[in-house]
mmCIF file of C-alpha atoms in Angstrom:
data_model
loop_
_atom_site.group_PDB
_atom_site.id
_atom_site.type_symbol
_atom_site.label_atom_id
_atom_site.label_comp_id
_atom_site.label_asym_id
_atom_site.label_seq_id
_atom_site.Cartn_x
_atom_site.Cartn_y
_atom_site.Cartn_z
ATOM 1 C CA UNK A 1 -11.398 28.211 13.453
ATOM 2 C CA UNK A 2 -8.393 27.121 11.385
ATOM 3 C CA UNK A 3 -5.993 28.344 14.110
ATOM 4 C CA UNK A 4 -7.873 26.387 16.827
ATOM 5 C CA UNK A 5 -7.769 23.246 14.683
ATOM 6 C CA UNK A 6 -4.008 23.668 14.193
ATOM 7 C CA UNK A 7 -3.450 24.069 17.939
ATOM 8 C CA UNK A 8 -5.586 20.990 18.599
ATOM 9 C CA UNK A 9 -3.693 18.823 16.103
ATOM 10 C CA UNK A 10 -0.328 20.011 17.454
ATOM 11 C CA UNK A 11 -1.469 19.134 20.986
ATOM 12 C CA UNK A 12 -2.386 15.628 19.837
ATOM 13 C CA UNK A 13 1.058 15.140 18.305
ATOM 14 C CA UNK A 14 2.787 16.327 21.501
ATOM 15 C CA UNK A 15 0.634 13.987 23.589
ATOM 16 C CA UNK A 16 1.549 11.044 21.314
ATOM 17 C CA UNK A 17 5.197 12.047 21.422
ATOM 18 C CA UNK A 18 5.692 11.179 17.768
ATOM 19 C CA UNK A 19 9.204 11.395 16.365
ATOM 20 C CA UNK A 20 10.566 12.203 12.930
ATOM 21 C CA UNK A 21 13.912 12.598 11.220
ATOM 22 C CA UNK A 22 14.632 15.958 12.797
ATOM 23 C CA UNK A 23 14.113 14.525 16.282
ATOM 24 C CA UNK A 24 16.805 11.886 15.842
ATOM 25 C CA UNK A 25 19.488 14.076 14.275
ATOM 26 C CA UNK A 26 21.091 14.766 17.661
ATOM 27 C CA UNK A 27 21.194 11.027 18.435
ATOM 28 C CA UNK A 28 23.098 10.435 15.165
ATOM 29 C CA UNK A 29 25.611 13.159 15.981
ATOM 30 C CA UNK A 30 26.115 11.943 19.572
ATOM 31 C CA UNK A 31 26.735 8.332 18.486
ATOM 32 C CA UNK A 32 29.110 9.260 15.686
ATOM 33 C CA UNK A 33 31.181 11.475 17.968
ATOM 34 C CA UNK A 34 31.080 9.173 20.998
ATOM 35 C CA UNK A 35 33.544 6.545 19.777
ATOM 36 C CA UNK A 36 30.887 3.811 19.969
ATOM 37 C CA UNK A 37 31.816 1.203 17.293
ATOM 38 C CA UNK A 38 29.542 1.530 14.264
ATOM 39 C CA UNK A 39 29.334 1.525 10.528
ATOM 40 C CA UNK A 40 27.508 4.230 8.625
ATOM 41 C CA UNK A 41 24.894 4.646 5.953
ATOM 42 C CA UNK A 42 23.012 7.712 4.877
ATOM 43 C CA UNK A 43 19.554 8.495 3.670
ATOM 44 C CA UNK A 44 19.068 9.413 0.010
ATOM 45 C CA UNK A 45 17.965 12.897 1.000
ATOM 46 C CA UNK A 46 14.989 12.755 -1.376
ATOM 47 C CA UNK A 47 12.898 15.038 0.851
ATOM 48 C CA UNK A 48 15.637 17.137 2.368
ATOM 49 C CA UNK A 49 19.264 17.003 3.520
ATOM 50 C CA UNK A 50 20.783 13.519 3.618
ATOM 51 C CA UNK A 51 21.195 12.119 7.129
ATOM 52 C CA UNK A 52 23.995 9.904 8.459
ATOM 53 C CA UNK A 53 22.722 6.796 10.256
ATOM 54 C CA UNK A 54 25.065 4.772 12.482
ATOM 55 C CA UNK A 55 24.360 1.066 12.815
ATOM 56 C CA UNK A 56 26.030 -1.784 14.732
ATOM 57 C CA UNK A 57 26.115 -5.521 14.560
ATOM 58 C CA UNK A 58 22.725 -5.970 16.269
ATOM 59 C CA UNK A 59 21.115 -3.594 13.736
ATOM 60 C CA UNK A 60 22.828 -5.277 10.833
ATOM 61 C CA UNK A 61 21.581 -8.747 11.798
ATOM 62 C CA UNK A 62 17.970 -7.521 11.802
ATOM 63 C CA UNK A 63 18.414 -5.538 8.592
ATOM 64 C CA UNK A 64 19.817 -8.627 6.813
ATOM 65 C CA UNK A 65 17.125 -10.969 8.160
ATOM 66 C CA UNK A 66 14.182 -8.703 7.311
ATOM 67 C CA UNK A 67 15.763 -7.792 3.971
ATOM 68 C CA UNK A 68 16.192 -11.475 3.126
ATOM 69 C CA UNK A 69 12.489 -12.032 3.777
ATOM 70 C CA UNK A 70 11.712 -9.262 1.288
ATOM 71 C CA UNK A 71 13.991 -10.671 -1.424
ATOM 72 C CA UNK A 72 12.650 -14.217 -1.041
ATOM 73 C CA UNK A 73 9.075 -12.912 -1.189
ATOM 74 C CA UNK A 74 10.041 -11.024 -4.372
ATOM 75 C CA UNK A 75 11.277 -14.171 -6.085
ATOM 76 C CA UNK A 76 14.973 -14.453 -5.256
ATOM 77 C CA UNK A 77 15.961 -18.142 -5.152
ATOM 78 C CA UNK A 78 18.975 -19.865 -3.514
ATOM 79 C CA UNK A 79 21.973 -19.573 -5.793
ATOM 80 C CA UNK A 80 20.319 -17.033 -8.107
ATOM 81 C CA UNK A 81 22.869 -14.673 -9.645
ATOM 82 C CA UNK A 82 21.804 -11.129 -8.734
ATOM 83 C CA UNK A 83 23.612 -7.892 -9.566
ATOM 84 C CA UNK A 84 22.868 -4.859 -7.374
ATOM 85 C CA UNK A 85 23.318 -1.467 -9.004
ATOM 86 C CA UNK A 86 22.099 0.773 -6.207
ATOM 87 C CA UNK A 87 24.546 3.406 -4.994
ATOM 88 C CA UNK A 88 27.142 2.068 -2.532
ATOM 89 C CA UNK A 89 28.512 5.498 -1.501
ATOM 90 C CA UNK A 90 27.170 5.165 2.034
ATOM 91 C CA UNK A 91 23.678 4.680 0.587
ATOM 92 C CA UNK A 92 21.840 1.845 2.328
ATOM 93 C CA UNK A 93 20.469 0.476 -0.937
ATOM 94 C CA UNK A 94 23.978 -0.469 -1.994
ATOM 95 C CA UNK A 95 25.775 -2.408 0.719
ATOM 96 C CA UNK A 96 22.769 -3.266 2.916
ATOM 97 C CA UNK A 97 20.708 -4.601 0.034
ATOM 98 C CA UNK A 98 23.629 -6.681 -1.156
ATOM 99 C CA UNK A 99 24.145 -8.182 2.308
ATOM 100 C CA UNK A 100 20.431 -8.978 2.540
ATOM 101 C CA UNK A 101 20.552 -10.641 -0.883
ATOM 102 C CA UNK A 102 23.468 -12.763 0.365
ATOM 103 C CA UNK A 103 21.455 -13.633 3.497
ATOM 104 C CA UNK A 104 18.591 -14.721 1.184
ATOM 105 C CA UNK A 105 20.941 -17.251 -0.420
ATOM 106 C CA UNK A 106 21.684 -15.396 -3.615
ATOM 107 C CA UNK A 107 25.018 -15.151 -5.418
ATOM 108 C CA UNK A 108 25.215 -11.343 -5.245
ATOM 109 C CA UNK A 109 27.445 -9.008 -7.229
ATOM 110 C CA UNK A 110 27.584 -5.466 -5.866
ATOM 111 C CA UNK A 111 28.241 -3.252 -8.891
ATOM 112 C CA UNK A 112 26.734 0.068 -7.725
ATOM 113 C CA UNK A 113 25.586 2.873 -10.028
ATOM 114 C CA UNK A 114 27.666 4.123 -13.015
ATOM 115 C CA UNK A 115 29.734 2.663 -15.844
ATOM 116 C CA UNK A 116 26.757 1.083 -17.542
ATOM 117 C CA UNK A 117 28.763 -0.296 -20.476
ATOM 118 C CA UNK A 118 30.876 -2.411 -18.127
ATOM 119 C CA UNK A 119 27.766 -3.371 -16.125
ATOM 120 C CA UNK A 120 26.181 -4.828 -19.268
ATOM 121 C CA UNK A 121 29.347 -6.787 -20.046
ATOM 122 C CA UNK A 122 29.400 -8.240 -16.522
ATOM 123 C CA UNK A 123 25.750 -9.336 -16.853
ATOM 124 C CA UNK A 124 26.551 -11.029 -20.178
ATOM 125 C CA UNK A 125 29.816 -12.629 -18.977
ATOM 126 C CA UNK A 126 28.353 -14.048 -15.734
ATOM 127 C CA UNK A 127 24.917 -14.797 -17.131
ATOM 128 C CA UNK A 128 23.301 -12.774 -14.366
ATOM 129 C CA UNK A 129 19.674 -13.760 -13.828
ATOM 130 C CA UNK A 130 18.343 -10.857 -11.755
ATOM 131 C CA UNK A 131 18.974 -7.119 -11.658
ATOM 132 C CA UNK A 132 18.320 -4.807 -8.681
ATOM 133 C CA UNK A 133 18.004 -1.132 -9.615
ATOM 134 C CA UNK A 134 15.762 1.945 -9.630
ATOM 135 C CA UNK A 135 13.147 2.258 -12.406
ATOM 136 C CA UNK A 136 14.836 5.336 -13.929
ATOM 137 C CA UNK A 137 18.257 3.613 -13.976
ATOM 138 C CA UNK A 138 16.669 0.779 -15.944
ATOM 139 C CA UNK A 139 16.039 3.317 -18.720
ATOM 140 C CA UNK A 140 19.717 4.354 -18.689
ATOM 141 C CA UNK A 141 20.823 0.731 -19.001
ATOM 142 C CA UNK A 142 18.524 0.355 -22.015
ATOM 143 C CA UNK A 143 20.091 3.444 -23.542
ATOM 144 C CA UNK A 144 23.604 2.006 -23.126
ATOM 145 C CA UNK A 145 22.486 -1.351 -24.550
ATOM 146 C CA UNK A 146 21.327 0.401 -27.709
ATOM 147 C CA UNK A 147 24.264 2.815 -28.099
ATOM 148 C CA UNK A 148 27.196 0.635 -26.969
ATOM 149 C CA UNK A 149 26.099 -2.859 -27.962
ATOM 150 C CA UNK A 150 23.357 -2.450 -30.540
ATOM 151 C CA UNK A 151 21.172 -4.743 -28.414
ATOM 152 C CA UNK A 152 17.567 -4.755 -27.271
ATOM 153 C CA UNK A 153 16.738 -5.148 -23.537
ATOM 154 C CA UNK A 154 15.398 -8.686 -23.997
ATOM 155 C CA UNK A 155 18.798 -9.786 -25.356
ATOM 156 C CA UNK A 156 20.406 -9.221 -21.944
ATOM 157 C CA UNK A 157 18.792 -12.431 -20.759
ATOM 158 C CA UNK A 158 17.482 -11.280 -17.385
ATOM 159 C CA UNK A 159 14.769 -13.315 -15.771
ATOM 160 C CA UNK A 160 13.914 -11.067 -12.829
ATOM 161 C CA UNK A 161 14.105 -7.284 -12.391
ATOM 162 C CA UNK A 162 13.935 -6.146 -8.775
ATOM 163 C CA UNK A 163 12.922 -2.511 -8.566
ATOM 164 C CA UNK A 164 12.931 -0.066 -5.641
ATOM 165 C CA UNK A 165 13.921 3.400 -4.531
ATOM 166 C CA UNK A 166 11.319 5.253 -6.635
ATOM 167 C CA UNK A 167 7.559 5.333 -7.052
ATOM 168 C CA UNK A 168 5.651 3.842 -9.942
ATOM 169 C CA UNK A 169 6.560 0.148 -9.547
ATOM 170 C CA UNK A 170 3.035 -0.746 -8.523
ATOM 171 C CA UNK A 171 1.516 0.814 -11.648
ATOM 172 C CA UNK A 172 0.191 -1.979 -13.908
ATOM 173 C CA UNK A 173 0.874 0.060 -17.033
ATOM 174 C CA UNK A 174 4.471 0.600 -16.012
ATOM 175 C CA UNK A 175 4.917 -3.090 -15.206
ATOM 176 C CA UNK A 176 3.443 -4.299 -18.520
ATOM 177 C CA UNK A 177 5.623 -1.879 -20.440
ATOM 178 C CA UNK A 178 8.812 -3.042 -18.688
ATOM 179 C CA UNK A 179 7.985 -6.762 -18.857
ATOM 180 C CA UNK A 180 7.185 -6.592 -22.580
ATOM 181 C CA UNK A 181 10.408 -4.719 -23.253
ATOM 182 C CA UNK A 182 12.804 -6.798 -21.123
ATOM 183 C CA UNK A 183 11.005 -10.173 -21.343
ATOM 184 C CA UNK A 184 11.613 -10.522 -17.577
ATOM 185 C CA UNK A 185 9.411 -10.463 -14.501
ATOM 186 C CA UNK A 186 9.325 -7.002 -12.904
ATOM 187 C CA UNK A 187 8.759 -6.894 -9.141
ATOM 188 C CA UNK A 188 8.413 -4.046 -6.703
ATOM 189 C CA UNK A 189 10.935 -5.633 -4.395
ATOM 190 C CA UNK A 190 12.407 -2.973 -2.196
ATOM 191 C CA UNK A 191 10.346 -0.789 0.114
ATOM 192 C CA UNK A 192 11.602 0.653 3.388
ATOM 193 C CA UNK A 193 13.476 3.425 5.158
ATOM 194 C CA UNK A 194 17.148 3.233 5.916
ATOM 195 C CA UNK A 195 16.443 5.205 9.099
ATOM 196 C CA UNK A 196 14.451 2.190 10.353
ATOM 197 C CA UNK A 197 15.461 -1.094 8.740
ATOM 198 C CA UNK A 198 16.537 -0.383 5.166
ATOM 199 C CA UNK A 199 13.830 -2.557 3.499
ATOM 200 C CA UNK A 200 10.860 -4.137 5.208
ATOM 201 C CA UNK A 201 8.247 -4.784 2.509
ATOM 202 C CA UNK A 202 8.133 -6.235 -1.019
ATOM 203 C CA UNK A 203 5.712 -7.465 -3.602
ATOM 204 C CA UNK A 204 5.128 -11.209 -3.893
ATOM 205 C CA UNK A 205 6.455 -12.541 -7.178
ATOM 206 C CA UNK A 206 3.417 -14.842 -7.649
ATOM 207 C CA UNK A 207 0.511 -12.635 -6.612
ATOM 208 C CA UNK A 208 1.664 -9.070 -7.304
ATOM 209 C CA UNK A 209 -1.214 -7.523 -5.363
ATOM 210 C CA UNK A 210 0.479 -4.852 -3.310
ATOM 211 C CA UNK A 211 3.482 -4.750 -0.986
ATOM 212 C CA UNK A 212 3.648 -7.274 1.857
ATOM 213 C CA UNK A 213 5.029 -6.149 5.225
ATOM 214 C CA UNK A 214 7.991 -8.323 6.243
ATOM 215 C CA UNK A 215 9.159 -6.594 9.408
ATOM 216 C CA UNK A 216 7.058 -8.665 11.790
ATOM 217 C CA UNK A 217 8.788 -9.421 15.063
ATOM 218 C CA UNK A 218 11.156 -6.477 14.644
ATOM 219 C CA UNK A 219 8.985 -3.550 13.595
ATOM 220 C CA UNK A 220 5.576 -2.632 15.000
ATOM 221 C CA UNK A 221 3.565 -0.607 12.460
ATOM 222 C CA UNK A 222 0.537 1.619 12.996
ATOM 223 C CA UNK A 223 -1.250 4.424 11.131
ATOM 224 C CA UNK A 224 -1.458 8.092 11.986
ATOM 225 C CA UNK A 225 -4.946 9.305 11.014
ATOM 226 C CA UNK A 226 -6.282 12.736 12.051
ATOM 227 C CA UNK A 227 -3.755 13.012 14.856
ATOM 228 C CA UNK A 228 -4.480 9.564 16.324
ATOM 229 C CA UNK A 229 -2.656 6.270 16.048
ATOM 230 C CA UNK A 230 -4.748 3.445 14.630
ATOM 231 C CA UNK A 231 -3.919 -0.291 14.388
ATOM 232 C CA UNK A 232 -3.322 -1.773 10.937
ATOM 233 C CA UNK A 233 -6.808 -2.506 9.611
ATOM 234 C CA UNK A 234 -7.979 -3.289 6.077
ATOM 235 C CA UNK A 235 -9.369 -0.250 4.278
ATOM 236 C CA UNK A 236 -7.645 2.436 6.375
ATOM 237 C CA UNK A 237 -5.324 5.003 4.877
ATOM 238 C CA UNK A 238 -2.855 7.137 6.811
ATOM 239 C CA UNK A 239 0.798 7.871 7.547
ATOM 240 C CA UNK A 240 2.867 4.830 8.466
ATOM 241 C CA UNK A 241 4.286 5.049 11.965
ATOM 242 C CA UNK A 242 6.727 2.422 13.277
ATOM 243 C CA UNK A 243 8.392 1.237 16.512
ATOM 244 C CA UNK A 244 11.583 -0.814 16.410
ATOM 245 C CA UNK A 245 11.533 -3.825 18.734
ATOM 246 C CA UNK A 246 15.030 -5.341 18.703
ATOM 247 C CA UNK A 247 17.546 -4.836 21.487
ATOM 248 C CA UNK A 248 21.208 -3.842 21.455
ATOM 249 C CA UNK A 249 21.136 -1.756 18.297
ATOM 250 C CA UNK A 250 21.909 1.895 17.634
ATOM 251 C CA UNK A 251 18.655 2.224 15.705
ATOM 252 C CA UNK A 252 15.927 2.879 18.280
ATOM 253 C CA UNK A 253 12.663 4.306 16.974
ATOM 254 C CA UNK A 254 9.549 5.079 19.074
ATOM 255 C CA UNK A 255 6.392 6.133 17.237
ATOM 256 C CA UNK A 256 8.567 7.161 14.296
ATOM 257 C CA UNK A 257 6.777 8.934 11.439
ATOM 258 C CA UNK A 258 8.011 7.503 8.141
ATOM 259 C CA UNK A 259 6.284 10.195 6.086
ATOM 260 C CA UNK A 260 4.662 7.639 3.781
ATOM 261 C CA UNK A 261 0.921 7.621 3.266
ATOM 262 C CA UNK A 262 -0.216 4.031 2.807
ATOM 263 C CA UNK A 263 -3.503 2.235 2.169
ATOM 264 C CA UNK A 264 -4.033 -1.113 3.962
ATOM 265 C CA UNK A 265 -5.233 -3.757 1.489
ATOM 266 C CA UNK A 266 -5.632 -6.705 3.891
ATOM 267 C CA UNK A 267 -5.929 -7.445 7.575
ATOM 268 C CA UNK A 268 -2.865 -8.647 9.483
ATOM 269 C CA UNK A 269 -2.437 -12.425 9.205
ATOM 270 C CA UNK A 270 -1.197 -14.784 11.900
ATOM 271 C CA UNK A 271 2.414 -14.261 10.820
ATOM 272 C CA UNK A 272 2.156 -10.485 11.185
ATOM 273 C CA UNK A 273 2.075 -9.792 7.434
ATOM 274 C CA UNK A 274 -0.342 -7.476 5.698
ATOM 275 C CA UNK A 275 -0.713 -5.992 2.211
ATOM 276 C CA UNK A 276 -0.543 -2.308 1.522
ATOM 277 C CA UNK A 277 -0.068 0.254 -1.246
ATOM 278 C CA UNK A 278 1.979 3.456 -0.989
ATOM 279 C CA UNK A 279 -0.171 6.444 -1.956
ATOM 280 C CA UNK A 280 2.486 9.138 -1.588
ATOM 281 C CA UNK A 281 4.647 11.073 0.852
ATOM 282 C CA UNK A 282 3.081 13.262 3.525
ATOM 283 C CA UNK A 283 5.661 15.944 2.796
ATOM 284 C CA UNK A 284 5.136 15.669 -0.984
ATOM 285 C CA UNK A 285 1.382 16.093 -0.916
ATOM 286 C CA UNK A 286 0.463 19.089 -3.049
ATOM 287 C CA UNK A 287 -2.218 21.538 -1.953
ATOM 288 C CA UNK A 288 -3.373 23.082 -5.192
ATOM 289 C CA UNK A 289 -6.189 25.628 -4.980
ATOM 290 C CA UNK A 290 -7.432 23.953 -1.799
ATOM 291 C CA UNK A 291 -7.270 20.386 -3.174
ATOM 292 C CA UNK A 292 -4.893 17.634 -1.975
ATOM 293 C CA UNK A 293 -2.998 15.896 -4.774
ATOM 294 C CA UNK A 294 -0.338 13.214 -4.438
ATOM 295 C CA UNK A 295 2.390 13.271 -7.140
ATOM 296 C CA UNK A 296 2.014 9.527 -7.707
ATOM 297 C CA UNK A 297 -1.460 10.189 -9.185
ATOM 298 C CA UNK A 298 0.240 12.361 -11.814
ATOM 299 C CA UNK A 299 2.968 9.805 -12.490
ATOM 300 C CA UNK A 300 0.397 7.097 -13.099
ATOM 301 C CA UNK A 301 -0.880 9.265 -15.954
ATOM 302 C CA UNK A 302 2.714 9.600 -17.209
ATOM 303 C CA UNK A 303 3.098 5.795 -17.367
ATOM 304 C CA UNK A 304 -0.167 5.509 -19.307
ATOM 305 C CA UNK A 305 1.135 8.109 -21.813
ATOM 306 C CA UNK A 306 4.294 6.079 -22.332
ATOM 307 C CA UNK A 307 2.235 3.063 -23.269
ATOM 308 C CA UNK A 308 -0.243 5.011 -25.357
ATOM 309 C CA UNK A 309 2.410 6.670 -27.527
ATOM 310 C CA UNK A 310 5.174 4.041 -27.333
ATOM 311 C CA UNK A 311 7.870 6.429 -26.046
ATOM 312 C CA UNK A 312 9.957 6.612 -22.872
ATOM 313 C CA UNK A 313 10.673 9.813 -21.008
ATOM 314 C CA UNK A 314 11.529 11.184 -17.602
ATOM 315 C CA UNK A 315 9.048 13.425 -15.792
ATOM 316 C CA UNK A 316 9.188 15.796 -12.866
ATOM 317 C CA UNK A 317 6.507 17.827 -11.159
ATOM 318 C CA UNK A 318 7.371 21.461 -10.561
ATOM 319 C CA UNK A 319 5.319 23.449 -8.066
ATOM 320 C CA UNK A 320 5.363 26.778 -6.268
ATOM 321 C CA UNK A 321 7.444 27.271 -3.160
ATOM 322 C CA UNK A 322 4.506 28.972 -1.537
ATOM 323 C CA UNK A 323 1.307 27.483 -0.093
ATOM 324 C CA UNK A 324 -1.445 27.327 -1.111
ATOM 325 C CA UNK A 325 0.017 26.256 -4.451
ATOM 326 C CA UNK A 326 -1.490 27.952 -7.475
ATOM 327 C CA UNK A 327 0.858 26.795 -10.218
ATOM 328 C CA UNK A 328 1.673 23.242 -11.346
ATOM 329 C CA UNK A 329 3.921 22.138 -14.182
ATOM 330 C CA UNK A 330 5.045 18.733 -15.475
ATOM 331 C CA UNK A 331 8.493 18.788 -17.093
ATOM 332 C CA UNK A 332 9.248 15.933 -19.463
ATOM 333 C CA UNK A 333 12.682 15.129 -20.844
ATOM 334 C CA UNK A 334 13.260 12.869 -23.811
ATOM 335 C CA UNK A 335 14.829 12.950 -27.248
ATOM 336 C CA UNK A 336 12.417 10.225 -28.392
ATOM 337 C CA UNK A 337 9.428 12.594 -28.255
ATOM 338 C CA UNK A 338 11.242 15.618 -29.645
ATOM 339 C CA UNK A 339 12.761 13.672 -32.507
ATOM 340 C CA UNK A 340 9.429 12.088 -33.496
ATOM 341 C CA UNK A 341 7.628 15.220 -34.696
ATOM 342 C CA UNK A 342 6.109 18.419 -33.425
ATOM 343 C CA UNK A 343 2.671 16.900 -33.998
ATOM 344 C CA UNK A 344 3.458 13.896 -31.738
ATOM 345 C CA UNK A 345 4.905 16.233 -29.104
ATOM 346 C CA UNK A 346 1.763 18.333 -29.104
ATOM 347 C CA UNK A 347 -0.426 15.243 -28.915
ATOM 348 C CA UNK A 348 1.484 13.974 -25.880
ATOM 349 C CA UNK A 349 1.316 17.364 -24.200
ATOM 350 C CA UNK A 350 -2.420 17.513 -24.752
ATOM 351 C CA UNK A 351 -2.916 13.915 -23.601
ATOM 352 C CA UNK A 352 -0.978 14.511 -20.360
ATOM 353 C CA UNK A 353 -2.756 17.764 -19.586
ATOM 354 C CA UNK A 354 -6.227 16.278 -20.191
ATOM 355 C CA UNK A 355 -5.586 13.049 -18.288
ATOM 356 C CA UNK A 356 -4.012 14.847 -15.307
ATOM 357 C CA UNK A 357 -7.064 17.122 -15.218
ATOM 358 C CA UNK A 358 -9.322 14.062 -15.163
ATOM 359 C CA UNK A 359 -7.316 12.331 -12.438
ATOM 360 C CA UNK A 360 -6.829 15.329 -10.172
ATOM 361 C CA UNK A 361 -9.296 18.021 -11.378
ATOM 362 C CA UNK A 362 -6.256 20.336 -11.526
ATOM 363 C CA UNK A 363 -4.975 22.122 -14.622
ATOM 364 C CA UNK A 364 -1.314 21.291 -15.313
ATOM 365 C CA UNK A 365 1.048 22.886 -17.795
ATOM 366 C CA UNK A 366 3.059 20.239 -19.631
ATOM 367 C CA UNK A 367 6.517 21.149 -20.941
ATOM 368 C CA UNK A 368 8.486 18.746 -23.138
ATOM 369 C CA UNK A 369 12.120 19.408 -23.992
ATOM 370 C CA UNK A 370 15.226 17.418 -24.855
ATOM 371 C CA UNK A 371 17.536 19.658 -22.827
ATOM 372 C CA UNK A 372 16.147 19.108 -19.347
ATOM 373 C CA UNK A 373 18.512 17.256 -17.023
ATOM 374 C CA UNK A 374 16.136 15.588 -14.593
ATOM 375 C CA UNK A 375 18.235 12.462 -13.862
ATOM 376 C CA UNK A 376 20.584 12.908 -10.926
ATOM 377 C CA UNK A 377 24.080 11.500 -10.629
ATOM 378 C CA UNK A 378 22.901 8.551 -8.519
ATOM 379 C CA UNK A 379 20.442 7.440 -11.204
ATOM 380 C CA UNK A 380 17.345 8.698 -9.412
ATOM 381 C CA UNK A 381 14.881 11.442 -10.251
ATOM 382 C CA UNK A 382 13.482 13.764 -7.642
ATOM 383 C CA UNK A 383 9.750 13.560 -8.307
ATOM 384 C CA UNK A 384 8.754 16.971 -6.956
ATOM 385 C CA UNK A 385 10.743 20.198 -7.078
ATOM 386 C CA UNK A 386 9.401 23.301 -5.419
ATOM 387 C CA UNK A 387 10.869 26.067 -7.534
ATOM 388 C CA UNK A 388 8.205 27.983 -9.433
#
């Protein structure tokens, strides 16, 4: 029965002729070796090996225009001084986001990741109003503020914090924690896929009720549900599939599977916009003892624990390499917890284990240590590691 269902689902996929990252690898290689003029960015490689993505002038014009829509929707104003700290080593979030900020009318300073002490000095010297970074890198900036300047986050004087590149930005608990700490508005400003159009959705700075699709006119979205493509309709949940619509570019996507599972929060309006929430990645979904669990559900519990106990820490889900998964661990790294007391550490461990069980019905072993090194060199944390 299971085998027949698998064959049926595979047949549906072949009939639809869906494409994914593996399908376009040969196109990348062909373009790069052909001598066709292009510039290059690469994916972050968060779910596998990083991929090189050639783009030309036609692609860049669309990327900048759609990206500018996202920044404006997120609260970027003409002339606003914005510093972008996302990695510029071929990573789209660095140079492409900075160009889109410029297109949005901002005064943009591309600093990239690293050298946080100098970054803080630049923000102070230039009276930077907005900061673009990942949520986990925000914690590292706070650490440098404390150690190098003896300052609190609110003393940096930021008015707007534009987050992207990692999950958790839509969590109200996370947002409240950050806004109270930095005394700045925190916006989920940067959602997209560099394989398609870098960024094509952002949260509205006034309403903050989910991401708003900004790729209208250039990207046609649909949902993959049970092997069938469905139009964007309020209340549906499925994998986001997109088609690129512009001409003359090197980026050409037909029924391209983004891998993101999204929930549609509103119908499509006359402009082509709609609201949605990201529920998780199709390839990160955990199958634990026959139950489907998205890591973001676990990380929402982590954010609640941070608020409940007044501590900050990094977390990473560790699971078995084999399916069906039988073992689940949450690794937490922080000196704040360890230095508090053994009692507090045990309380946090118990809280996390109990709340994760309530949210997922799955038992999870929680491990808290100071010595874990979960933060990668580019300032991002890989949420799920299959290693147990």
